[in-house]
Amino acid sequence: MRILSGIQPSGRLHLGNYFGAIRGHIALQGEGECFYFIADLHALTTIQNADELALLTREVAVAYLALGLDPGKASLFRQSDVPEVTELAWILSTVAGMGLLERAHAYKDKVARGLKPSVGLFTYPVLMAADILAYDSNVVPVGEDQVQHIEMTRDIAGAFNALYGEVLVLPETRLTETPRVVGTDGQKMSKSYGNTIEIFASGKALKSSVMGIVTDSRGVADPKDPEACNVFQILKLFLDAGARGRLAARYRAGGVGYGEVKKELLAAIETRFAPHRAERETLLADPDRVERVLAEGAAKARSAARRTLERVRKACGLPALPSP
Ligand code: ADP
Ligand code: TRP
C-alpha cells in the first residue's frame, strides 16, 4: 500500500498541521510505503521570495524529522526534486474540466479573501492530482480541507482512464483523527488566516498567540459550554479522554476562567513539544544531514514517478521518457 501526503512550505507549521496531518503521517510510517513531500511548487502560488521559500522548505523538512519521521520507514522529499510530476500535471490538465476547477473551495476562498488569482492558483488541484497519481498512491492522509482536492484527483484520474485505459490508480482519502483544528479566532487554523499557534514557537511569541485566543465575556464564576470555547477545542487535543472529561466538567460547573485554561494550554504545548524542540535545534545545526534525507527520498520517489509516467506517455502516444 502506498501512502502519500504533502504539506506546503507556505509558512511556519502550526497545531492544525500537526494534529490534522503530520501526527497521522508519522503514525502511519511502517504501515505501508510512505511518501511525504514538501510542496514547494504549490507554495510558489503564495511565497514569491527565493530566500523565504528555501528557508521555509528546510523548516518543514526539519520539523518532520524532529517530530519523529524515520527516513528508514518513510521517504521525505521536495516536490520540485521530481520534475516528472510537473509533466504529468500538464498531461492531466488536458483531461481536467474547467468546471471541475471552478468549483474548488480553496480557490474560491482565496479569491474571496482578496488574493489576486494566478493561473497557478487556479490549476493548483491539477498539480496536486499529479502529486498523488504519479506515485500510484492508494491512501492520502490529510485534514478535512483537502478532501475536495482528493475527490478532484479521483475525477481527473477517472477521466484519463476513461480515455486511455486503466493506467492511473484512484486514491482514497484518509482523514486523520482530528481533521479540523480551530485557530485562535475559531475559524479553521490556517497559515493564510493569521490565526495559528506554531508548533515550535516559544517564549513571548507562543504566549501571545495563546493569550490571544478569542473567548466570550463570561466571568470566572459563570458555567461555560466547553464545546463553544476555542481554548477548550485546542487544549482537548493534548488530553486523553479522562482528562478531557474532567476539563469539560470544570467548564460546566463554573469557577474556571479563560486565563487559567490558556495557561494550561501553554504548559501543554511546551511539555508536548519540548523533546522535539531540542531535536529540531540539533537538525537545524546539521543542514547536510537534512539534505541527505531529502536526496534519498527524492531518488526513491523519482523512480516511482518515472514508472508511472512511462505508462502514461505510452497510453497517450508520447515517446518513452528521455533519460534523467
Ligand atoms: P495551511 O492551511 O495552514 O496552509 P496546509 O494547507 O499546508 O496548511 O495544510 C497541510 C496539511 O495540514 C493538510 O493535510 C491539511 O489538511 C492539514 N491542515 C491544515 N490546517 C488544518 C487544520 N486547521 N485542521 C486540520 N488539518 C489541517
Ligand atoms: N494542497 C495541500 C495543502 O495545502 C498540499 C498538497 C500538495 C498535498 N500536494 C498534495 C496534500 C498531495 C496531499 C497530497 O495542504
Coordinates of C-alpha atoms and ligand atoms in Angstrom, one line a residue:
M1 CA 0.0 0.0 0.0
R2 CA 1.4 3.4 -1.0
I3 CA 0.6 6.2 1.5
L4 CA 1.3 9.7 0.3
S5 CA 0.8 13.3 1.6
G6 CA 2.3 16.7 1.2
I7 CA 2.5 20.0 3.1
Q8 CA 3.2 23.4 1.6
P9 CA 6.1 25.4 3.0
S10 CA 4.0 28.5 2.9
G11 CA 4.6 29.5 6.5
R12 CA 5.6 28.0 9.8
L13 CA 3.9 24.8 10.8
H14 CA 1.1 25.1 13.3
L15 CA -1.0 22.9 15.6
G16 CA -3.6 22.4 12.7
N17 CA -0.8 20.9 10.5
Y18 CA 0.4 18.8 13.4
F19 CA -2.9 17.3 14.7
G20 CA -4.6 17.4 11.3
A21 CA -1.8 15.9 9.3
I22 CA 1.8 15.4 10.5
R23 CA 1.0 13.3 13.6
G24 CA -1.1 11.0 11.4
H25 CA 1.6 10.8 8.8
I26 CA 4.2 9.8 11.3
A27 CA 1.8 7.2 12.9
L28 CA 1.4 5.6 9.5
Q29 CA 5.1 5.1 8.8
G30 CA 5.8 1.5 8.6
E31 CA 2.2 0.6 7.7
G32 CA 2.8 0.9 4.0
E33 CA 5.3 2.5 1.7
C34 CA 5.1 6.2 2.8
F35 CA 6.0 9.2 0.7
Y36 CA 5.7 12.6 2.3
F37 CA 6.8 15.6 0.4
I38 CA 7.2 19.4 0.8
A39 CA 5.0 21.0 -1.8
D40 CA 7.4 23.8 -2.7
L41 CA 5.9 24.2 -6.2
H42 CA 2.5 24.7 -4.7
A43 CA 3.9 27.2 -2.3
L44 CA 5.1 29.4 -5.2
T45 CA 1.4 30.5 -5.5
T46 CA 1.9 32.5 -2.3
I47 CA 5.6 32.7 -1.4
Q48 CA 7.4 34.6 -4.1
N49 CA 10.7 35.3 -2.5
A50 CA 13.6 32.9 -3.1
D51 CA 15.3 33.1 0.3
E52 CA 12.0 32.7 2.1
L53 CA 10.9 29.7 0.1
A54 CA 14.3 28.0 0.7
L55 CA 14.1 28.7 4.4
L56 CA 10.5 27.6 4.9
T57 CA 11.1 24.4 2.9
R58 CA 14.1 23.5 5.1
E59 CA 11.9 24.3 8.2
V60 CA 9.3 21.8 7.1
A61 CA 11.9 19.1 6.5
V62 CA 13.4 19.7 9.9
A63 CA 10.0 19.8 11.6
Y64 CA 9.0 16.3 10.1
L65 CA 12.3 14.8 11.3
A66 CA 12.2 16.5 14.7
L67 CA 8.6 15.3 15.2
G68 CA 9.5 11.7 14.6
L69 CA 9.6 10.9 10.9
D70 CA 12.0 8.0 10.4
P71 CA 13.7 8.2 7.0
G72 CA 14.3 4.4 7.2
K73 CA 10.5 3.9 7.2
A74 CA 9.2 6.8 5.1
S75 CA 10.6 8.9 2.3
L76 CA 10.7 12.6 2.7
F77 CA 11.4 14.8 -0.3
R78 CA 10.9 18.1 -2.1
Q79 CA 8.1 18.2 -4.7
S80 CA 10.4 20.1 -7.1
D81 CA 13.0 17.3 -7.0
V82 CA 10.7 15.1 -9.0
P83 CA 10.2 17.0 -12.3
E84 CA 8.2 14.1 -13.8
V85 CA 5.3 15.4 -11.6
T86 CA 5.0 18.7 -13.5
E87 CA 5.0 16.9 -16.8
L88 CA 2.2 14.7 -15.5
A89 CA 0.3 17.8 -14.3
W90 CA 0.4 19.1 -17.9
I91 CA -1.0 15.9 -19.3
L92 CA -3.7 15.8 -16.6
S93 CA -4.6 19.4 -17.4
T94 CA -5.7 18.3 -20.9
V95 CA -8.4 16.0 -19.4
A96 CA -9.4 18.1 -16.4
G97 CA -12.6 20.1 -16.9
M98 CA -12.6 23.8 -16.3
G99 CA -15.9 23.4 -14.5
L100 CA -14.3 21.0 -12.0
L101 CA -11.6 23.5 -11.2
E102 CA -14.0 26.4 -11.0
R103 CA -15.8 24.6 -8.1
A104 CA -12.7 24.3 -5.9
H105 CA -13.4 25.7 -2.5
A106 CA -9.8 26.5 -1.7
Y107 CA -9.5 28.6 -4.9
K108 CA -12.8 30.4 -4.3
D109 CA -12.0 31.0 -0.7
K110 CA -8.6 32.6 -1.6
V111 CA -10.1 34.8 -4.2
A112 CA -12.8 35.8 -1.8
R113 CA -10.1 36.9 0.6
G114 CA -8.6 39.2 -1.9
L115 CA -5.7 37.1 -3.2
K116 CA -5.1 38.0 -6.9
P117 CA -5.6 34.7 -8.6
S118 CA -2.8 33.5 -10.9
V119 CA -3.2 30.7 -13.4
G120 CA -1.1 28.6 -11.0
L121 CA -3.6 29.1 -8.1
F122 CA -6.4 28.1 -10.4
T123 CA -4.7 24.9 -11.6
Y124 CA -3.4 24.1 -8.2
P125 CA -5.6 21.0 -7.9
V126 CA -4.2 19.6 -11.2
L127 CA -0.7 19.7 -9.8
M128 CA -2.0 18.1 -6.6
A129 CA -3.6 15.3 -8.7
A130 CA -0.2 14.8 -10.4
D131 CA 1.5 14.6 -7.0
I132 CA -0.9 11.8 -5.9
L133 CA -1.2 9.9 -9.2
A134 CA 2.5 10.0 -10.1
Y135 CA 3.2 7.6 -7.2
D136 CA 0.2 5.2 -7.7
S137 CA -0.9 6.4 -4.2
N138 CA -3.6 4.3 -2.5
V139 CA -4.2 6.3 0.6
V140 CA -3.8 10.1 1.2
P141 CA -4.0 11.1 4.9
V142 CA -5.0 14.8 5.1
G143 CA -7.1 17.2 7.1
E144 CA -10.7 18.0 6.1
D145 CA -9.8 21.0 4.0
Q146 CA -8.1 18.7 1.4
V147 CA -10.9 16.3 0.9
Q148 CA -12.3 18.1 -2.2
H149 CA -8.9 18.1 -3.8
I150 CA -8.6 14.4 -3.5
E151 CA -12.1 14.0 -4.9
M152 CA -11.0 16.1 -7.8
T153 CA -7.9 13.9 -8.2
R154 CA -10.2 10.8 -8.5
D155 CA -12.3 12.6 -11.1
I156 CA -9.3 13.6 -13.1
A157 CA -7.8 10.1 -12.9
G158 CA -11.2 8.7 -13.9
A159 CA -11.4 11.0 -17.0
F160 CA -7.8 9.9 -18.0
N161 CA -8.6 6.2 -17.6
A162 CA -11.9 6.5 -19.5
L163 CA -9.9 7.9 -22.5
Y164 CA -6.7 5.8 -22.3
G165 CA -7.5 2.7 -20.3
E166 CA -6.8 1.7 -16.7
V167 CA -3.5 3.5 -16.3
L168 CA -3.9 5.5 -13.1
V169 CA -4.6 4.3 -9.6
L170 CA -7.6 6.0 -7.9
P171 CA -6.6 7.2 -4.3
E172 CA -8.7 7.1 -1.2
T173 CA -8.8 9.9 1.3
R174 CA -7.9 9.0 4.9
L175 CA -9.0 11.7 7.4
T176 CA -6.8 11.9 10.4
E177 CA -8.3 11.7 13.9
T178 CA -8.6 15.4 14.2
P179 CA -9.3 16.6 10.7
R180 CA -10.3 20.2 11.6
V181 CA -8.4 22.1 14.2
V182 CA -9.7 25.5 15.1
G183 CA -7.5 28.6 15.1
T184 CA -7.2 31.4 17.7
D185 CA -10.3 33.1 16.2
G186 CA -12.5 30.0 15.9
Q187 CA -12.1 29.6 12.1
K188 CA -10.1 26.7 10.7
M189 CA -6.5 27.2 11.8
S190 CA -4.5 28.2 8.7
K191 CA -1.3 29.9 7.8
S192 CA -3.3 32.1 5.4
Y193 CA -5.8 33.3 8.1
G194 CA -3.2 34.5 10.6
N195 CA -4.8 32.6 13.4
T196 CA -2.2 29.9 14.0
I197 CA -0.3 28.7 17.1
E198 CA 3.0 27.5 15.8
I199 CA 4.4 24.1 16.8
F200 CA 7.8 25.5 17.5
A201 CA 7.0 29.0 18.7
S202 CA 8.4 29.7 22.2
G203 CA 8.6 32.4 24.9
K204 CA 6.8 35.6 24.2
A205 CA 5.6 34.7 20.7
L206 CA 3.9 31.5 21.9
K207 CA 2.4 33.2 24.9
S208 CA 0.9 36.0 22.8
S209 CA -0.7 33.6 20.4
V210 CA -2.2 31.5 23.2
M211 CA -3.3 34.5 25.2
G212 CA -4.8 36.0 22.0
I213 CA -7.3 33.1 21.6
V214 CA -10.7 34.7 21.2
T215 CA -13.2 33.9 24.1
D216 CA -16.6 35.2 25.1
S217 CA -17.1 37.6 28.0
R218 CA -18.3 35.1 30.6
G219 CA -16.7 35.7 34.0
V220 CA -14.7 33.2 36.1
A221 CA -17.7 32.1 38.2
D222 CA -20.1 31.5 35.2
P223 CA -20.8 28.0 33.9
K224 CA -19.4 27.6 30.4
D225 CA -20.1 25.3 27.4
P226 CA -16.7 23.7 26.6
E227 CA -17.7 22.8 23.0
A228 CA -18.3 26.5 22.3
C229 CA -14.9 27.6 23.7
N230 CA -11.9 27.9 21.3
V231 CA -9.4 27.3 24.2
F232 CA -11.1 24.0 25.0
Q233 CA -11.2 23.0 21.4
I234 CA -7.4 23.3 21.2
L235 CA -6.5 22.2 24.7
K236 CA -8.5 18.9 24.3
L237 CA -6.1 17.8 21.5
F238 CA -3.4 17.4 24.2
L239 CA -5.6 15.5 26.6
D240 CA -6.7 11.8 26.9
A241 CA -10.4 11.0 27.2
G242 CA -10.3 11.1 31.1
A243 CA -8.6 14.5 31.3
R244 CA -10.8 15.9 28.6
G245 CA -14.0 14.8 30.5
R246 CA -12.6 16.4 33.8
L247 CA -11.9 19.7 32.0
A248 CA -15.3 19.7 30.4
A249 CA -16.9 19.2 33.8
R250 CA -14.9 22.1 35.3
Y251 CA -16.2 24.3 32.5
R252 CA -19.8 23.3 33.1
A253 CA -19.5 23.8 36.9
G254 CA -18.2 27.4 36.6
G255 CA -15.3 28.7 38.6
V256 CA -12.7 28.3 35.8
G257 CA -11.5 31.4 34.0
Y258 CA -10.3 31.7 30.4
G259 CA -6.9 33.0 31.6
E260 CA -6.4 29.8 33.7
V261 CA -7.2 27.4 30.8
K262 CA -5.0 29.4 28.5
K263 CA -2.1 28.9 30.9
E264 CA -2.9 25.2 31.0
L265 CA -2.8 25.2 27.2
L266 CA 0.6 27.0 27.2
A267 CA 2.0 24.4 29.5
A268 CA 0.6 21.5 27.5
I269 CA 2.2 22.9 24.3
E270 CA 5.5 23.4 26.0
T271 CA 5.6 20.0 27.5
R272 CA 4.4 18.1 24.4
F273 CA 6.9 19.6 22.0
A274 CA 9.9 20.1 24.4
P275 CA 11.8 17.0 23.2
H276 CA 11.0 17.8 19.6
R277 CA 12.2 21.3 20.1
A278 CA 15.6 20.1 21.2
E279 CA 15.8 17.7 18.2
R280 CA 14.9 20.5 15.9
E281 CA 17.8 22.6 17.2
T282 CA 20.2 19.7 16.5
L283 CA 18.9 19.3 13.0
L284 CA 19.0 23.0 12.2
A285 CA 22.7 22.8 13.0
D286 CA 23.2 20.0 10.6
P287 CA 21.8 21.0 7.2
D288 CA 23.9 18.3 5.4
R289 CA 22.0 15.6 7.2
V290 CA 18.7 17.1 6.2
E291 CA 19.8 17.4 2.6
R292 CA 20.9 13.8 2.6
V293 CA 17.5 12.6 3.8
L294 CA 15.7 14.7 1.1
A295 CA 18.1 13.5 -1.6
E296 CA 17.5 9.8 -0.7
G297 CA 13.7 10.4 -0.5
A298 CA 13.7 12.1 -3.9
A299 CA 15.6 9.3 -5.5
K300 CA 13.0 6.7 -4.4
A301 CA 10.1 9.0 -5.3
R302 CA 11.5 9.8 -8.7
S303 CA 11.9 6.2 -9.7
A304 CA 8.3 5.5 -8.8
A305 CA 7.1 8.6 -10.7
R306 CA 9.1 7.6 -13.8
R307 CA 7.4 4.2 -13.9
T308 CA 4.0 5.8 -13.8
L309 CA 4.9 8.4 -16.4
E310 CA 6.2 5.7 -18.7
R311 CA 2.8 4.1 -18.6
V312 CA 1.1 7.5 -19.1
R313 CA 3.3 8.5 -22.0
K314 CA 2.7 5.2 -23.8
A315 CA -1.0 5.3 -23.2
C316 CA -1.2 8.8 -24.8
G317 CA 1.1 8.1 -27.7
L318 CA 4.0 10.1 -26.5
P319 CA 7.6 8.7 -26.8
A320 CA 9.4 7.0 -23.9
L321 CA 10.9 9.3 -21.3
P322 CA 14.3 10.7 -22.0
S323 CA 16.9 9.5 -19.5
P324 CA 17.0 11.6 -16.3
Ligands
ADP1 P1 -2.5 25.8 5.8 O1 -4.0 25.8 5.6 O2 -2.1 26.4 7.1 O3 -1.8 26.5 4.6 P2 -1.7 23.4 4.5 O4 -2.8 23.7 3.5 O5 -0.3 23.5 4.0 O6 -1.9 24.3 5.8 O7 -2.0 22.0 5.1 C1 -1.1 20.9 5.2 C2 -1.8 19.8 5.9 O8 -2.3 20.1 7.2 C3 -3.1 19.3 5.1 O9 -3.2 17.9 5.2 C4 -4.2 19.9 5.8 O10 -5.4 19.2 5.6 C5 -3.7 19.9 7.2 N1 -4.3 21.1 8.0 C6 -4.1 22.4 7.8 N2 -4.8 23.1 8.6 C7 -5.5 22.3 9.4 C8 -6.5 22.4 10.4 N3 -6.8 23.6 10.9 N4 -7.1 21.3 10.9 C9 -6.7 20.1 10.5 N5 -5.8 19.9 9.5 C10 -5.2 20.9 8.9
TRP2 N1 -2.7 21.1 -1.1 C1 -2.2 20.5 0.1 C2 -2.3 21.5 1.3 O1 -2.4 22.7 1.0 C3 -0.7 20.2 0.0 C4 -0.5 19.1 -1.1 C5 0.0 19.3 -2.3 C6 -0.9 17.8 -0.9 N2 0.0 18.1 -3.0 C7 -0.6 17.2 -2.2 C8 -1.5 17.0 0.1 C9 -0.8 15.8 -2.4 C10 -1.8 15.6 -0.2 C11 -1.4 15.1 -1.4 O2 -2.4 21.1 2.4

